[in-house]
mmCIF file of C-alpha atoms in Angstrom:
data_model
loop_
_atom_site.group_PDB
_atom_site.id
_atom_site.type_symbol
_atom_site.label_atom_id
_atom_site.label_comp_id
_atom_site.label_asym_id
_atom_site.label_seq_id
_atom_site.Cartn_x
_atom_site.Cartn_y
_atom_site.Cartn_z
ATOM 1 C CA UNK A 1 33.842 15.584 0.176
ATOM 2 C CA UNK A 2 34.179 12.620 -2.237
ATOM 3 C CA UNK A 3 30.871 11.590 -3.828
ATOM 4 C CA UNK A 4 30.927 8.077 -2.377
ATOM 5 C CA UNK A 5 31.466 9.321 1.179
ATOM 6 C CA UNK A 6 28.745 11.959 0.741
ATOM 7 C CA UNK A 7 26.272 9.293 -0.381
ATOM 8 C CA UNK A 8 27.140 7.024 2.533
ATOM 9 C CA UNK A 9 26.597 9.906 4.958
ATOM 10 C CA UNK A 10 23.253 10.776 3.343
ATOM 11 C CA UNK A 11 22.084 7.157 3.516
ATOM 12 C CA UNK A 12 23.129 6.865 7.162
ATOM 13 C CA UNK A 13 21.095 9.973 8.022
ATOM 14 C CA UNK A 14 18.023 8.648 6.199
ATOM 15 C CA UNK A 15 18.208 5.326 8.026
ATOM 16 C CA UNK A 16 18.849 7.063 11.359
ATOM 17 C CA UNK A 17 15.680 9.109 10.877
ATOM 18 C CA UNK A 18 13.616 5.895 10.848
ATOM 19 C CA UNK A 19 15.244 4.758 14.107
ATOM 20 C CA UNK A 20 14.864 8.081 15.903
ATOM 21 C CA UNK A 21 12.646 10.876 14.581
ATOM 22 C CA UNK A 22 10.125 8.652 12.798
ATOM 23 C CA UNK A 23 10.272 5.593 15.040
ATOM 24 C CA UNK A 24 6.883 6.246 16.663
ATOM 25 C CA UNK A 25 4.902 7.327 13.597
ATOM 26 C CA UNK A 26 6.468 5.007 11.030
ATOM 27 C CA UNK A 27 8.694 2.138 12.146
ATOM 28 C CA UNK A 28 6.705 1.199 15.252
ATOM 29 C CA UNK A 29 3.470 1.152 13.265
ATOM 30 C CA UNK A 30 5.145 -0.967 10.587
ATOM 31 C CA UNK A 31 6.197 -3.482 13.232
ATOM 32 C CA UNK A 32 2.765 -3.337 14.877
ATOM 33 C CA UNK A 33 1.000 -4.201 11.613
ATOM 34 C CA UNK A 34 3.333 -7.140 11.032
ATOM 35 C CA UNK A 35 2.622 -8.462 14.531
ATOM 36 C CA UNK A 36 -1.103 -7.656 14.636
ATOM 37 C CA UNK A 37 -1.945 -9.215 11.286
ATOM 38 C CA UNK A 38 0.749 -11.925 11.352
ATOM 39 C CA UNK A 39 2.273 -10.766 8.070
ATOM 40 C CA UNK A 40 5.740 -12.269 8.405
ATOM 41 C CA UNK A 41 6.990 -15.649 9.563
ATOM 42 C CA UNK A 42 10.392 -17.211 9.914
ATOM 43 C CA UNK A 43 11.710 -18.525 6.614
ATOM 44 C CA UNK A 44 9.589 -16.203 4.462
ATOM 45 C CA UNK A 45 11.086 -14.871 1.240
ATOM 46 C CA UNK A 46 9.345 -11.588 0.481
ATOM 47 C CA UNK A 47 9.287 -9.705 -2.810
ATOM 48 C CA UNK A 48 9.063 -6.035 -1.828
ATOM 49 C CA UNK A 49 7.342 -4.463 -4.836
ATOM 50 C CA UNK A 50 8.676 -1.015 -5.722
ATOM 51 C CA UNK A 51 6.812 1.302 -8.083
ATOM 52 C CA UNK A 52 9.088 4.287 -7.549
ATOM 53 C CA UNK A 53 6.760 6.313 -5.337
ATOM 54 C CA UNK A 54 7.289 7.409 -1.742
ATOM 55 C CA UNK A 55 5.240 4.547 -0.258
ATOM 56 C CA UNK A 56 7.023 1.623 -1.883
ATOM 57 C CA UNK A 57 10.466 3.171 -1.414
ATOM 58 C CA UNK A 58 9.772 3.648 2.293
ATOM 59 C CA UNK A 59 8.437 0.085 2.466
ATOM 60 C CA UNK A 60 11.776 -1.188 1.190
ATOM 61 C CA UNK A 61 13.708 0.813 3.803
ATOM 62 C CA UNK A 62 11.432 -0.428 6.597
ATOM 63 C CA UNK A 63 12.009 -4.043 5.589
ATOM 64 C CA UNK A 64 15.762 -3.453 5.533
ATOM 65 C CA UNK A 65 15.565 -1.942 9.014
ATOM 66 C CA UNK A 66 13.434 -4.809 10.294
ATOM 67 C CA UNK A 67 15.889 -7.335 8.901
ATOM 68 C CA UNK A 68 18.694 -5.681 10.858
ATOM 69 C CA UNK A 69 16.870 -6.528 14.088
ATOM 70 C CA UNK A 70 17.211 -10.241 13.209
ATOM 71 C CA UNK A 71 14.486 -11.500 15.556
ATOM 72 C CA UNK A 72 14.031 -14.331 13.074
ATOM 73 C CA UNK A 73 15.382 -15.141 9.645
ATOM 74 C CA UNK A 74 13.616 -14.026 6.473
ATOM 75 C CA UNK A 75 14.806 -13.022 3.008
ATOM 76 C CA UNK A 76 14.027 -10.056 0.782
ATOM 77 C CA UNK A 77 13.898 -9.365 -2.942
ATOM 78 C CA UNK A 78 13.387 -5.754 -3.994
ATOM 79 C CA UNK A 79 11.381 -6.052 -7.177
ATOM 80 C CA UNK A 80 10.769 -3.324 -9.746
ATOM 81 C CA UNK A 81 8.615 -4.039 -12.765
ATOM 82 C CA UNK A 82 9.082 -1.702 -15.716
ATOM 83 C CA UNK A 83 5.712 -1.791 -17.519
ATOM 84 C CA UNK A 84 6.966 0.626 -20.176
ATOM 85 C CA UNK A 85 8.123 3.649 -18.185
ATOM 86 C CA UNK A 86 9.405 6.764 -19.877
ATOM 87 C CA UNK A 87 13.235 6.531 -19.683
ATOM 88 C CA UNK A 88 13.433 9.489 -17.275
ATOM 89 C CA UNK A 89 11.043 7.752 -14.869
ATOM 90 C CA UNK A 90 13.012 4.524 -14.887
ATOM 91 C CA UNK A 91 16.202 6.507 -14.367
ATOM 92 C CA UNK A 92 14.580 8.253 -11.377
ATOM 93 C CA UNK A 93 13.695 4.901 -9.795
ATOM 94 C CA UNK A 94 17.232 3.604 -10.277
ATOM 95 C CA UNK A 95 18.686 6.843 -8.871
ATOM 96 C CA UNK A 96 16.528 6.732 -5.742
ATOM 97 C CA UNK A 97 17.343 3.067 -5.192
ATOM 98 C CA UNK A 98 21.052 3.961 -5.208
ATOM 99 C CA UNK A 99 20.507 6.878 -2.822
ATOM 100 C CA UNK A 100 18.539 4.661 -0.430
ATOM 101 C CA UNK A 101 20.856 1.664 -0.694
ATOM 102 C CA UNK A 102 18.154 -0.641 -2.066
ATOM 103 C CA UNK A 103 19.485 -3.474 -4.296
ATOM 104 C CA UNK A 104 16.626 -3.622 -6.795
ATOM 105 C CA UNK A 105 15.897 -6.273 -9.389
ATOM 106 C CA UNK A 106 14.244 -4.800 -12.510
ATOM 107 C CA UNK A 107 12.282 -6.770 -15.076
ATOM 108 C CA UNK A 108 10.357 -5.546 -18.103
ATOM 109 C CA UNK A 109 6.801 -5.979 -19.341
ATOM 110 C CA UNK A 110 4.757 -4.069 -21.903
ATOM 111 C CA UNK A 111 1.616 -3.507 -19.865
ATOM 112 C CA UNK A 112 1.331 0.183 -20.769
ATOM 113 C CA UNK A 113 1.261 -0.694 -24.478
ATOM 114 C CA UNK A 114 -1.446 -3.283 -23.820
ATOM 115 C CA UNK A 115 -3.830 -1.020 -21.908
ATOM 116 C CA UNK A 116 -3.067 2.364 -23.473
ATOM 117 C CA UNK A 117 -5.832 2.222 -26.094
ATOM 118 C CA UNK A 118 -8.457 0.671 -23.832
ATOM 119 C CA UNK A 119 -11.253 3.155 -23.147
ATOM 120 C CA UNK A 120 -13.075 1.407 -20.291
ATOM 121 C CA UNK A 121 -11.280 0.995 -16.946
ATOM 122 C CA UNK A 122 -7.669 0.953 -18.236
ATOM 123 C CA UNK A 123 -6.382 1.617 -14.698
ATOM 124 C CA UNK A 124 -8.211 -1.410 -13.312
ATOM 125 C CA UNK A 125 -6.866 -3.671 -16.060
ATOM 126 C CA UNK A 126 -3.366 -2.239 -15.659
ATOM 127 C CA UNK A 127 -3.412 -2.871 -11.901
ATOM 128 C CA UNK A 128 -4.581 -6.458 -12.354
ATOM 129 C CA UNK A 129 -1.937 -7.162 -14.974
ATOM 130 C CA UNK A 130 0.820 -5.574 -12.883
ATOM 131 C CA UNK A 131 -0.179 -7.707 -9.908
ATOM 132 C CA UNK A 132 -0.048 -10.846 -12.033
ATOM 133 C CA UNK A 133 3.402 -10.045 -13.415
ATOM 134 C CA UNK A 134 4.698 -9.302 -9.916
ATOM 135 C CA UNK A 135 3.354 -12.571 -8.533
ATOM 136 C CA UNK A 136 4.883 -14.535 -11.403
ATOM 137 C CA UNK A 137 8.319 -12.904 -11.085
ATOM 138 C CA UNK A 138 8.289 -13.217 -7.298
ATOM 139 C CA UNK A 139 7.470 -16.914 -7.552
ATOM 140 C CA UNK A 140 10.242 -17.352 -10.132
ATOM 141 C CA UNK A 141 12.659 -15.821 -7.596
ATOM 142 C CA UNK A 142 11.545 -18.271 -4.926
ATOM 143 C CA UNK A 143 9.394 -15.850 -2.935
ATOM 144 C CA UNK A 144 6.248 -16.898 -1.109
ATOM 145 C CA UNK A 145 4.957 -13.372 -0.470
ATOM 146 C CA UNK A 146 4.736 -10.020 -2.210
ATOM 147 C CA UNK A 147 4.611 -6.831 -0.136
ATOM 148 C CA UNK A 148 2.825 -3.694 -1.342
ATOM 149 C CA UNK A 149 3.069 -0.156 0.032
ATOM 150 C CA UNK A 150 -0.580 0.643 0.747
ATOM 151 C CA UNK A 151 -1.009 2.711 3.909
ATOM 152 C CA UNK A 152 -3.705 3.680 6.440
ATOM 153 C CA UNK A 153 -5.144 6.447 4.277
ATOM 154 C CA UNK A 154 -5.460 4.062 1.326
ATOM 155 C CA UNK A 155 -7.510 1.771 3.582
ATOM 156 C CA UNK A 156 -10.021 4.363 4.767
ATOM 157 C CA UNK A 157 -10.327 5.872 1.287
ATOM 158 C CA UNK A 158 -11.054 2.413 -0.126
ATOM 159 C CA UNK A 159 -13.816 1.874 2.430
ATOM 160 C CA UNK A 160 -15.539 5.140 1.493
ATOM 161 C CA UNK A 161 -14.996 4.658 -2.243
ATOM 162 C CA UNK A 162 -16.679 1.277 -2.043
ATOM 163 C CA UNK A 163 -19.717 2.803 -0.358
ATOM 164 C CA UNK A 164 -20.001 5.982 -2.430
ATOM 165 C CA UNK A 165 -18.985 4.693 -5.859
ATOM 166 C CA UNK A 166 -19.389 0.913 -5.677
ATOM 167 C CA UNK A 167 -22.516 0.527 -3.508
ATOM 168 C CA UNK A 168 -20.719 -1.983 -1.293
ATOM 169 C CA UNK A 169 -18.998 -2.233 2.059
ATOM 170 C CA UNK A 170 -15.521 -3.674 1.838
ATOM 171 C CA UNK A 171 -11.999 -2.881 2.944
ATOM 172 C CA UNK A 172 -8.444 -3.273 1.708
ATOM 173 C CA UNK A 173 -7.249 -6.342 3.601
ATOM 174 C CA UNK A 174 -3.838 -6.436 5.355
ATOM 175 C CA UNK A 175 -3.102 -9.775 3.694
ATOM 176 C CA UNK A 176 -4.620 -12.014 1.036
ATOM 177 C CA UNK A 177 -3.996 -15.474 -0.362
ATOM 178 C CA UNK A 178 -3.403 -15.387 -4.112
ATOM 179 C CA UNK A 179 -6.145 -16.994 -6.174
ATOM 180 C CA UNK A 180 -4.071 -17.571 -9.298
ATOM 181 C CA UNK A 181 -0.714 -18.337 -7.688
ATOM 182 C CA UNK A 182 -1.174 -21.112 -5.087
ATOM 183 C CA UNK A 183 1.109 -20.775 -2.099
ATOM 184 C CA UNK A 184 1.653 -17.056 -2.682
ATOM 185 C CA UNK A 185 0.385 -14.334 -0.372
ATOM 186 C CA UNK A 186 0.033 -10.553 -0.613
ATOM 187 C CA UNK A 187 0.863 -8.500 2.480
ATOM 188 C CA UNK A 188 0.505 -4.788 3.308
ATOM 189 C CA UNK A 189 2.882 -4.005 6.201
ATOM 190 C CA UNK A 190 2.298 -0.207 6.030
ATOM 191 C CA UNK A 191 -1.381 -0.748 6.863
ATOM 192 C CA UNK A 192 -1.241 1.398 10.033
ATOM 193 C CA UNK A 193 1.038 4.204 8.791
ATOM 194 C CA UNK A 194 -0.519 7.568 7.986
ATOM 195 C CA UNK A 195 0.304 9.155 4.634
ATOM 196 C CA UNK A 196 1.117 12.415 6.398
ATOM 197 C CA UNK A 197 3.965 10.685 8.237
ATOM 198 C CA UNK A 198 5.311 9.251 4.975
ATOM 199 C CA UNK A 199 5.311 12.693 3.369
ATOM 200 C CA UNK A 200 7.034 14.141 6.426
ATOM 201 C CA UNK A 201 9.779 11.471 6.241
ATOM 202 C CA UNK A 202 10.263 12.151 2.524
ATOM 203 C CA UNK A 203 10.481 15.919 2.939
ATOM 204 C CA UNK A 204 12.625 15.780 6.091
ATOM 205 C CA UNK A 205 15.239 13.778 4.172
ATOM 206 C CA UNK A 206 14.984 15.915 1.027
ATOM 207 C CA UNK A 207 13.911 12.975 -1.112
ATOM 208 C CA UNK A 208 12.079 13.264 -4.434
ATOM 209 C CA UNK A 209 10.123 10.270 -5.683
ATOM 210 C CA UNK A 210 7.904 9.602 -8.666
ATOM 211 C CA UNK A 211 4.370 10.776 -8.051
ATOM 212 C CA UNK A 212 2.905 8.761 -10.879
ATOM 213 C CA UNK A 213 4.777 7.067 -13.698
ATOM 214 C CA UNK A 214 1.648 5.955 -15.521
ATOM 215 C CA UNK A 215 1.715 6.857 -19.211
ATOM 216 C CA UNK A 216 -1.702 8.491 -18.866
ATOM 217 C CA UNK A 217 -0.415 11.025 -16.341
ATOM 218 C CA UNK A 218 3.361 11.165 -16.731
ATOM 219 C CA UNK A 219 3.138 14.236 -18.932
ATOM 220 C CA UNK A 220 1.244 16.049 -16.176
ATOM 221 C CA UNK A 221 3.261 15.148 -13.091
ATOM 222 C CA UNK A 222 6.277 12.897 -12.938
ATOM 223 C CA UNK A 223 7.431 14.495 -9.692
ATOM 224 C CA UNK A 224 5.977 16.825 -7.133
ATOM 225 C CA UNK A 225 2.431 17.516 -5.995
ATOM 226 C CA UNK A 226 0.378 14.838 -4.338
ATOM 227 C CA UNK A 227 -2.706 15.464 -6.447
ATOM 228 C CA UNK A 228 -2.487 14.569 -10.130
ATOM 229 C CA UNK A 229 -6.121 14.202 -11.082
ATOM 230 C CA UNK A 230 -9.720 14.696 -9.933
ATOM 231 C CA UNK A 231 -10.236 10.966 -9.629
ATOM 232 C CA UNK A 232 -12.681 9.321 -7.257
ATOM 233 C CA UNK A 233 -9.887 8.747 -4.771
ATOM 234 C CA UNK A 234 -8.939 12.426 -4.783
ATOM 235 C CA UNK A 235 -12.583 13.371 -4.216
ATOM 236 C CA UNK A 236 -12.720 11.024 -1.241
ATOM 237 C CA UNK A 237 -9.478 12.504 0.132
ATOM 238 C CA UNK A 238 -11.084 15.946 0.017
ATOM 239 C CA UNK A 239 -14.265 14.649 1.651
ATOM 240 C CA UNK A 240 -12.346 13.093 4.547
ATOM 241 C CA UNK A 241 -10.337 16.295 5.020
ATOM 242 C CA UNK A 242 -13.581 18.293 5.185
ATOM 243 C CA UNK A 243 -15.168 15.907 7.685
ATOM 244 C CA UNK A 244 -12.037 16.029 9.855
ATOM 245 C CA UNK A 245 -12.493 19.768 10.342
ATOM 246 C CA UNK A 246 -15.536 19.067 12.540
ATOM 247 C CA UNK A 247 -14.611 15.594 13.781
ATOM 248 C CA UNK A 248 -10.924 14.865 14.439
ATOM 249 C CA UNK A 249 -11.742 11.184 14.991
ATOM 250 C CA UNK A 250 -13.380 10.617 11.621
ATOM 251 C CA UNK A 251 -10.469 8.709 10.052
ATOM 252 C CA UNK A 252 -10.125 6.372 13.011
ATOM 253 C CA UNK A 253 -13.875 5.794 13.028
ATOM 254 C CA UNK A 254 -13.888 4.878 9.328
ATOM 255 C CA UNK A 255 -10.983 2.465 9.864
ATOM 256 C CA UNK A 256 -12.615 0.802 12.876
ATOM 257 C CA UNK A 257 -16.036 0.576 11.240
ATOM 258 C CA UNK A 258 -15.082 -2.548 9.291
ATOM 259 C CA UNK A 259 -13.838 -4.172 12.503
ATOM 260 C CA UNK A 260 -17.194 -3.602 14.213
ATOM 261 C CA UNK A 261 -19.720 -4.933 11.707
ATOM 262 C CA UNK A 262 -22.926 -6.124 13.378
ATOM 263 C CA UNK A 263 -24.401 -8.702 10.988
ATOM 264 C CA UNK A 264 -27.770 -8.636 12.764
ATOM 265 C CA UNK A 265 -28.229 -5.065 11.513
ATOM 266 C CA UNK A 266 -27.160 -5.739 7.925
ATOM 267 C CA UNK A 267 -29.764 -6.198 5.181
ATOM 268 C CA UNK A 268 -27.571 -8.554 3.181
ATOM 269 C CA UNK A 269 -23.949 -9.660 2.902
ATOM 270 C CA UNK A 270 -21.827 -11.919 0.733
ATOM 271 C CA UNK A 271 -19.529 -14.681 1.908
ATOM 272 C CA UNK A 272 -17.487 -16.764 -0.522
ATOM 273 C CA UNK A 273 -19.616 -15.422 -3.366
ATOM 274 C CA UNK A 274 -22.901 -16.451 -1.743
ATOM 275 C CA UNK A 275 -25.413 -13.747 -0.815
ATOM 276 C CA UNK A 276 -27.124 -13.984 2.559
ATOM 277 C CA UNK A 277 -30.263 -11.893 3.276
ATOM 278 C CA UNK A 278 -31.673 -10.958 6.666
ATOM 279 C CA UNK A 279 -35.042 -12.411 5.660
ATOM 280 C CA UNK A 280 -33.406 -15.860 5.450
ATOM 281 C CA UNK A 281 -33.257 -15.996 9.250
ATOM 282 C CA UNK A 282 -35.614 -13.185 10.242
ATOM 283 C CA UNK A 283 -38.236 -15.392 11.903
ATOM 284 C CA UNK A 284 -35.525 -17.100 13.973
ATOM 285 C CA UNK A 285 -34.118 -13.877 15.410
ATOM 286 C CA UNK A 286 -34.460 -12.933 19.049
ATOM 287 C CA UNK A 287 -37.237 -10.392 19.559
ATOM 288 C CA UNK A 288 -34.938 -8.550 21.996
ATOM 289 C CA UNK A 289 -33.083 -7.015 19.063
ATOM 290 C CA UNK A 290 -36.116 -4.806 18.311
ATOM 291 C CA UNK A 291 -35.410 -1.117 18.106
ATOM 292 C CA UNK A 292 -31.667 -1.545 18.317
ATOM 293 C CA UNK A 293 -31.531 1.665 16.290
#
């Protein structure tokens, strides 16, 4: 079979899997998040940000599939930033984009060189810089939104990480207005998709994506296993897996917890940078709330 025909057949099978086998667990949840959180409007021009991993590659395919439905008009840019990847990692991204039929736009930066010698929180600085470069390039291309591939498990892990390591209650929001780029918005359309389903889609189609192309870890795992370090996030993943053994609803409960916050039982909270304490209004509270716990 000629190579071009073989590739077309492979791509057709991958796309068909999203319409059939993975419609319930992946595509329907993608569409539900877009509708529930109002992530996409007519006339939007979205920069789909691709890092080379399974999540962002699937995100690109889901947007392509959604665009085929043509319920309303919107435009897509598939944006890849090369922050200083090892050549083999960049080649892997380009290869997978060809296999998946994703017309990527690649631009370079030297973020890895900038943060490589920083001892304190290099990952945090790298992430912030990457976000800034993506916003700037997306705006240059006429986009009003950037889409990232964070999924359901990222959300619940972020909630627990904030509590256990940051002494705060917060969540990863499904969309955010940009502070530094007026008129730009960040959206997370895979907000309701479980990581297990993403891995199943990847393996079912025999796909191999970058696990982590960061210069700090690329020598350890460019492809393959899901765990590359004993980071805080990996510890939280293990904790959730352990809790699930006794309580199969634990993940859903963590996710819903930030939708059911009762401010009358909170010691203090922040809004727009201003801290509010329960003592500020304690004497005005209804005595009927006594012994609510």
